[in-house]
Amino acid sequence: MARSTARKRALNTLYEADEKGQDILSLLAERIAHPGAQTPLPDYAITMVHGVADHATTIDRALTEHSTGWNIKRMAVVDRNILRIATWEIIGNDEVPDKVAIDEALGLAKTLSDGESLSFIHGVLSSLCLDKANYDFEHDAQQETSESAEVDSETNDSVTVQPETVQSETVQSETSEPDAASAEPVPEAQSDSPGEGAQSESGTTHGSIDPHDAPSAVVADDTVQMI
């Protein structure tokens, strides 16, 4: 009786997380910390929720492969979470006989699902029991961890720049940039009047007329005489 209650409490948590689109373990932590008006979650309920969350990929794959023409996402929310709990017990908990896991799932379905769901759930779980040796939670978890590590490694390699490359690019950048003191001055814009240029602070005239071609001048008594 205690485990039947635990299954129902686990189902409540899984159903709520599924409906909200919330991470299962995040919601579980909230329910453990703040059970509200309900009694604290039974230990077996916590174990089942953890088991479903930790092995969700394998569980959903097994259910999809044994539900003829029905993807896990097409199932009713309550049905797929009843199936997830039973699948975890069938594959991952040797203490629970397969028949008991199926009967408990059907008991939940009788209360919470419609009549058509009973035969569907029974057929999926019966088929799974005959094939459960092909599913290994531990092996799949290790494989997922390995694949995740490979992806992280490839991502890090793709964004890491070797120090030698950075140093080489820095040196190249420094040698290719002209020294500010020796750089050629940028010519000033020419005056609108032909032959007239802007006079710099040093008195040198910059413009379109070559200084060698300009006539020389003698300054006397503030009068400019051309010679």
Short mmCIF file of C-alpha atoms in Angstrom, two decimals:
data_model
loop_
_atom_site.label_atom_id
_atom_site.label_comp_id
_atom_site.label_asym_id
_atom_site.label_seq_id
_atom_site.Cartn_x
_atom_site.Cartn_y
_atom_site.Cartn_z
CA MET A 1 0.00 0.00 0.00
CA ALA A 2 2.86 2.39 0.84
CA ARG A 3 4.41 1.96 -2.59
CA SER A 4 1.07 2.47 -4.31
CA THR A 5 0.81 5.84 -2.57
CA ALA A 6 4.39 6.63 -3.52
CA ARG A 7 3.64 5.88 -7.18
CA LYS A 8 0.71 8.26 -7.16
CA ARG A 9 2.78 11.03 -5.57
CA ALA A 10 5.56 10.43 -8.09
CA LEU A 11 3.00 10.61 -10.89
CA ASN A 12 1.70 13.93 -9.55
CA THR A 13 5.22 15.39 -9.68
CA LEU A 14 6.01 14.05 -13.15
CA TYR A 15 2.64 15.15 -14.51
CA GLU A 16 3.06 18.68 -13.14
CA ALA A 17 6.59 19.03 -14.55
CA ASP A 18 5.40 17.73 -17.93
CA GLU A 19 2.43 20.11 -18.05
CA LYS A 20 4.52 23.13 -17.05
CA GLY A 21 7.48 22.19 -19.23
CA GLN A 22 9.62 22.46 -16.09
CA ASP A 23 12.75 20.49 -15.35
CA ILE A 24 11.73 17.39 -13.37
CA LEU A 25 14.47 17.56 -10.76
CA SER A 26 13.94 21.28 -10.27
CA LEU A 27 10.26 20.72 -9.47
CA LEU A 28 11.11 17.74 -7.29
CA ALA A 29 13.46 19.91 -5.22
CA GLU A 30 10.63 22.42 -4.75
CA ARG A 31 8.20 19.71 -3.62
CA ILE A 32 10.71 18.29 -1.16
CA ALA A 33 11.46 21.70 0.32
CA HIS A 34 7.85 22.90 0.33
CA PRO A 35 5.36 20.00 0.38
CA GLY A 36 2.53 22.41 1.12
CA ALA A 37 -0.63 20.87 2.54
CA GLN A 38 0.48 17.37 1.57
CA THR A 39 2.67 15.11 3.65
CA PRO A 40 6.34 14.99 2.68
CA LEU A 41 7.09 12.95 -0.43
CA PRO A 42 7.76 9.27 0.36
CA ASP A 43 11.31 8.11 -0.24
CA TYR A 44 10.21 5.69 -2.95
CA ALA A 45 8.38 8.49 -4.77
CA ILE A 46 11.60 10.53 -4.76
CA THR A 47 13.55 7.50 -6.01
CA MET A 48 11.09 6.96 -8.88
CA VAL A 49 11.12 10.60 -9.96
CA HIS A 50 14.93 10.63 -9.91
CA GLY A 51 14.99 7.38 -11.89
CA VAL A 52 12.65 8.71 -14.58
CA ALA A 53 14.55 12.01 -14.82
CA ASP A 54 18.00 10.38 -14.94
CA HIS A 55 17.04 7.83 -17.60
CA ALA A 56 14.42 9.81 -19.54
CA THR A 57 16.09 9.25 -22.91
CA THR A 58 16.18 5.45 -22.59
CA ILE A 59 12.68 5.27 -21.09
CA ASP A 60 11.09 7.37 -23.83
CA ARG A 61 12.95 5.43 -26.53
CA ALA A 62 11.71 2.13 -25.09
CA LEU A 63 8.13 3.37 -24.93
CA THR A 64 8.22 4.72 -28.49
CA GLU A 65 9.63 1.45 -29.80
CA HIS A 66 6.87 -0.59 -28.10
CA SER A 67 3.89 1.65 -28.77
CA THR A 68 2.79 0.81 -32.30
CA GLY A 69 2.47 4.00 -34.30
CA TRP A 70 2.52 6.26 -31.24
CA ASN A 71 5.35 8.62 -30.49
CA ILE A 72 5.78 9.43 -26.80
CA LYS A 73 4.85 13.07 -27.44
CA ARG A 74 1.49 12.08 -28.94
CA MET A 75 0.35 10.25 -25.83
CA ALA A 76 -1.85 11.86 -23.21
CA VAL A 77 0.27 13.52 -20.52
CA VAL A 78 -1.04 11.33 -17.71
CA ASP A 79 -0.66 8.14 -19.78
CA ARG A 80 2.94 8.73 -20.76
CA ASN A 81 3.94 9.49 -17.18
CA ILE A 82 2.20 6.37 -15.86
CA LEU A 83 4.15 4.46 -18.53
CA ARG A 84 7.42 6.18 -17.57
CA ILE A 85 7.08 5.11 -13.93
CA ALA A 86 6.25 1.52 -14.88
CA THR A 87 9.09 1.40 -17.43
CA TRP A 88 11.59 2.55 -14.82
CA GLU A 89 10.39 -0.19 -12.47
CA ILE A 90 10.48 -2.88 -15.16
CA ILE A 91 13.94 -2.03 -16.47
CA GLY A 92 15.61 -0.47 -13.47
CA ASN A 93 14.17 -1.97 -10.29
CA ASP A 94 14.63 -5.70 -9.90
CA GLU A 95 12.83 -5.61 -6.54
CA VAL A 96 9.50 -5.04 -8.30
CA PRO A 97 8.19 -7.97 -10.40
CA ASP A 98 7.12 -7.01 -13.90
CA LYS A 99 3.53 -8.11 -13.24
CA VAL A 100 3.32 -5.87 -10.19
CA ALA A 101 4.65 -2.90 -12.14
CA ILE A 102 2.00 -3.46 -14.85
CA ASP A 103 -0.82 -3.93 -12.34
CA GLU A 104 0.15 -0.76 -10.48
CA ALA A 105 0.23 1.20 -13.73
CA LEU A 106 -3.21 -0.09 -14.68
CA GLY A 107 -4.50 0.84 -11.22
CA LEU A 108 -3.39 4.45 -11.78
CA ALA A 109 -4.87 4.45 -15.27
CA LYS A 110 -8.26 3.23 -14.03
CA THR A 111 -8.48 6.24 -11.75
CA LEU A 112 -6.91 8.92 -13.95
CA SER A 113 -7.25 7.82 -17.60
CA ASP A 114 -10.08 6.77 -19.91
CA GLY A 115 -11.07 3.22 -20.84
CA GLU A 116 -9.05 3.10 -24.05
CA SER A 117 -5.87 3.93 -22.17
CA LEU A 118 -6.05 0.73 -20.13
CA SER A 119 -5.61 -1.61 -23.07
CA PHE A 120 -2.98 0.65 -24.61
CA ILE A 121 -0.89 0.82 -21.41
CA HIS A 122 -1.23 -2.91 -20.84
CA GLY A 123 -0.13 -3.73 -24.38
CA VAL A 124 2.92 -1.42 -24.31
CA LEU A 125 4.19 -2.66 -20.95
CA SER A 126 3.60 -6.33 -21.77
CA SER A 127 5.62 -5.94 -24.95
CA LEU A 128 8.35 -4.11 -23.07
CA CYS A 129 8.67 -6.90 -20.50
CA LEU A 130 9.52 -9.38 -23.26
CA ASP A 131 12.24 -7.07 -24.58
CA LYS A 132 13.59 -5.38 -21.46
CA ALA A 133 16.99 -7.11 -21.70
CA ASN A 134 17.78 -4.87 -24.64
CA TYR A 135 17.72 -1.78 -22.43
CA ASP A 136 20.47 -0.92 -19.97
CA PHE A 137 20.17 2.28 -17.96
CA GLU A 138 23.77 2.30 -16.78
CA HIS A 139 25.24 1.67 -20.23
CA ASP A 140 23.08 4.35 -21.84
CA ALA A 141 23.94 6.85 -19.09
CA GLN A 142 27.67 6.26 -19.59
CA GLN A 143 27.29 6.63 -23.34
CA GLU A 144 25.39 9.90 -22.96
CA THR A 145 28.05 11.22 -20.61
CA SER A 146 30.81 10.25 -23.05
CA GLU A 147 29.03 11.86 -25.99
CA SER A 148 28.40 15.01 -23.98
CA ALA A 149 32.09 15.20 -23.03
CA GLU A 150 33.12 14.82 -26.67
CA VAL A 151 30.79 17.63 -27.72
CA ASP A 152 32.16 19.89 -24.96
CA SER A 153 35.72 19.08 -26.01
CA GLU A 154 35.01 19.86 -29.66
CA THR A 155 33.33 23.11 -28.68
CA ASN A 156 36.30 24.17 -26.53
CA ASP A 157 38.75 23.29 -29.30
CA SER A 158 36.82 25.35 -31.82
CA VAL A 159 36.90 28.52 -29.71
CA THR A 160 40.40 28.21 -28.19
CA VAL A 161 43.16 30.27 -29.86
CA GLN A 162 46.71 29.04 -29.38
CA PRO A 163 48.95 31.52 -27.49
CA GLU A 164 51.61 31.31 -30.22
CA THR A 165 49.06 32.45 -32.78
CA VAL A 166 47.99 35.39 -30.66
CA GLN A 167 51.61 36.43 -30.07
CA SER A 168 52.45 36.11 -33.76
CA GLU A 169 49.45 38.18 -34.79
CA THR A 170 50.35 40.84 -32.20
CA VAL A 171 53.94 41.11 -33.44
CA GLN A 172 52.78 41.26 -37.04
CA SER A 173 50.28 43.97 -36.18
CA GLU A 174 52.93 46.03 -34.38
CA THR A 175 55.44 45.77 -37.23
CA SER A 176 52.88 46.57 -39.90
CA GLU A 177 51.61 49.76 -38.24
CA PRO A 178 53.66 52.87 -39.17
CA ASP A 179 55.28 54.89 -36.39
CA ALA A 180 53.19 57.93 -35.61
CA ALA A 181 56.28 60.22 -35.62
CA SER A 182 57.57 59.09 -39.04
CA ALA A 183 54.24 58.79 -40.78
CA GLU A 184 53.56 61.03 -43.79
CA PRO A 185 51.33 63.98 -42.89
CA VAL A 186 47.88 63.87 -44.37
CA PRO A 187 47.65 66.66 -46.99
CA GLU A 188 45.25 69.42 -46.12
CA ALA A 189 42.37 70.14 -48.42
CA GLN A 190 43.20 72.55 -51.25
CA SER A 191 41.79 76.05 -51.21
CA ASP A 192 38.94 76.92 -53.53
CA SER A 193 41.12 79.66 -55.11
CA PRO A 194 43.68 78.24 -57.59
CA GLY A 195 47.25 78.83 -56.52
CA GLU A 196 46.43 79.60 -52.90
CA GLY A 197 47.36 77.14 -50.17
CA ALA A 198 46.90 76.98 -46.44
CA GLN A 199 49.83 78.27 -44.44
CA SER A 200 51.10 76.00 -41.65
CA GLU A 201 52.25 77.21 -38.26
CA SER A 202 55.88 76.98 -39.47
CA GLY A 203 55.17 79.35 -42.35
CA THR A 204 55.40 76.69 -45.03
CA THR A 205 52.73 76.96 -47.67
CA HIS A 206 51.02 73.76 -48.70
CA GLY A 207 49.00 73.86 -51.84
CA SER A 208 48.95 73.01 -55.52
CA ILE A 209 51.74 75.44 -56.53
CA ASP A 210 55.34 74.24 -56.41
CA PRO A 211 57.39 76.62 -54.24
CA HIS A 212 60.17 76.63 -56.93
CA ASP A 213 57.74 77.91 -59.54
CA ALA A 214 56.40 80.79 -57.43
CA PRO A 215 57.88 84.26 -58.04
CA SER A 216 60.11 85.57 -55.27
CA ALA A 217 59.14 88.66 -53.39
CA VAL A 218 60.93 91.41 -51.50
CA VAL A 219 59.18 92.89 -48.56
CA ALA A 220 59.86 96.57 -47.99
CA ASP A 221 57.82 99.00 -45.99
CA ASP A 222 54.95 96.57 -45.84
CA THR A 223 54.78 96.64 -49.64
CA VAL A 224 55.30 93.48 -51.61
CA GLN A 225 57.31 94.03 -54.80
CA MET A 226 57.63 91.25 -57.35
CA ILE A 227 61.16 90.75 -58.80
#
